[in-house]
Every structure is written in structure tokens, then in C-alpha cells.
XYZ file of C-alpha atoms in Angstrom:
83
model
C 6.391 -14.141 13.910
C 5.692 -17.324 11.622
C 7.055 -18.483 8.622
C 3.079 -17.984 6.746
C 3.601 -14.070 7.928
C 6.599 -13.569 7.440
C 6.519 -14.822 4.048
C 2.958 -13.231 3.514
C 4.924 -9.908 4.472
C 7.588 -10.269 2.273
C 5.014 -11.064 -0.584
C 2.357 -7.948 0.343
C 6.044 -5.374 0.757
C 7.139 -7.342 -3.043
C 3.522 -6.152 -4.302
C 3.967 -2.943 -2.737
C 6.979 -2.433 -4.983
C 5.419 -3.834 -7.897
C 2.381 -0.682 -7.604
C 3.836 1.860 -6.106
C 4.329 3.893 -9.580
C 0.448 3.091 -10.434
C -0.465 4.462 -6.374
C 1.485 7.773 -6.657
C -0.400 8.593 -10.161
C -3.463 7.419 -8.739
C -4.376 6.783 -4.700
C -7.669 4.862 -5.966
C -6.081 2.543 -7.816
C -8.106 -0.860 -7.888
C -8.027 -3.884 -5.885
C -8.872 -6.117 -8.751
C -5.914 -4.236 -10.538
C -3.248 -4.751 -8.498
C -4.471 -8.476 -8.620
C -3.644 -8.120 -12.595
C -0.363 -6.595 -12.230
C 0.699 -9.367 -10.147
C -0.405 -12.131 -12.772
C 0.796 -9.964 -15.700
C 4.892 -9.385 -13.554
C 4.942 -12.646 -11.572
C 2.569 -15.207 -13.406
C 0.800 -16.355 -9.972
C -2.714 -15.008 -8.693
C -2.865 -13.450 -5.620
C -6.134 -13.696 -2.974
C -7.682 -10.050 -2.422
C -6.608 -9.743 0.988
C -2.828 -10.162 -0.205
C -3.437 -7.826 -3.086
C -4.582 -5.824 -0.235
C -1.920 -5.735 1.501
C 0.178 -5.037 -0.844
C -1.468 -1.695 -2.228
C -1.741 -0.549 1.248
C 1.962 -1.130 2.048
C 2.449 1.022 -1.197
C 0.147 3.749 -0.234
C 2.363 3.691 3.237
C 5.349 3.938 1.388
C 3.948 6.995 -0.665
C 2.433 8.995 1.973
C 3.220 7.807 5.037
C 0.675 5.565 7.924
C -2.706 6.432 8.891
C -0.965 6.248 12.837
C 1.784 8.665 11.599
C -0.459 10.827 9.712
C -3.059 11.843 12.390
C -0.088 12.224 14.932
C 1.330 15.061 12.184
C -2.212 16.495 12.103
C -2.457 19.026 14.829
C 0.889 20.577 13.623
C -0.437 20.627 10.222
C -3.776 22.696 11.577
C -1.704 24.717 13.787
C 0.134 25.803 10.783
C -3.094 26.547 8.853
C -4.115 28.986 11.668
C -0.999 31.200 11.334
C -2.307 32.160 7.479
């Protein structure tokens, strides 16, 4: 990988960190929010995209990856046909 992604890694996984408190009380948490938070902790502006990013890596972090997640789900329905 590149310097650009790794370093736009490291800064999406820093604002992953930075929301995850704000995406376990609330999955929809805003874009445009996130944006804020970054301005308010680390006086910079962030692009969408990287605001993006980061909220995304934070819902990951929460719950787990859409990949890992639809793997899971035919146990998960297998176990709702038992009850």
C-alpha cells in the first residue's frame, strides 16, 4: 500500500475512535456530524468520504463487517427455526 492510504487509513481508524461512543447510541449517526466532531477534537476539516470512512470503520468495530455478518446469517436463521 501507499503512503496517501496508509495514512488515509490511519486517519479514517483515528475517526473511528473518535465516534464510536456516538455509533453504539445511535447507528444513524450523521455524516455531516462526524465531520463536526472531527473539527470540534482535532481542529482540521475532514472531506466526506474520509468522514466516511471513519464512521464506517466505527460501525465495523461495533457490530462487526457487512462480509462477516451475512456469513453468520444462515446460523443465525437456523437458530430462529429451532423456536
Amino acid at each position: 500500500a501507499s503512503n496517501a492510504s496508509r495514512r488515509n487509513n490511519v486517519i479514517s481508524r483515528e475517526i473511528g475512535v473518535l465516534v464510536m461512543d456516538k455509533i453504539k447510541q445511535d447507528t444513524g449517526y450523521k455524516v455531516k456530524l462526524v465531520q463536526l466532531d472531527v473539527k470540534k477534537a482535532f481542529h482540521v476539516d475532514v472531506s466526506y468520504s474520509k468522514a466516511w470512512n471513519g464512521r464506517r470503520k466505527a460501525i465495523e468495530a461495533v457490530y462487526g463487517s457487512w462480509k462477516c455478518n451475512v456469513r453468520d446469517l444462515p446460523r443465525y436463521m437456523a437458530a430462529l427455526q429451532v423456536c
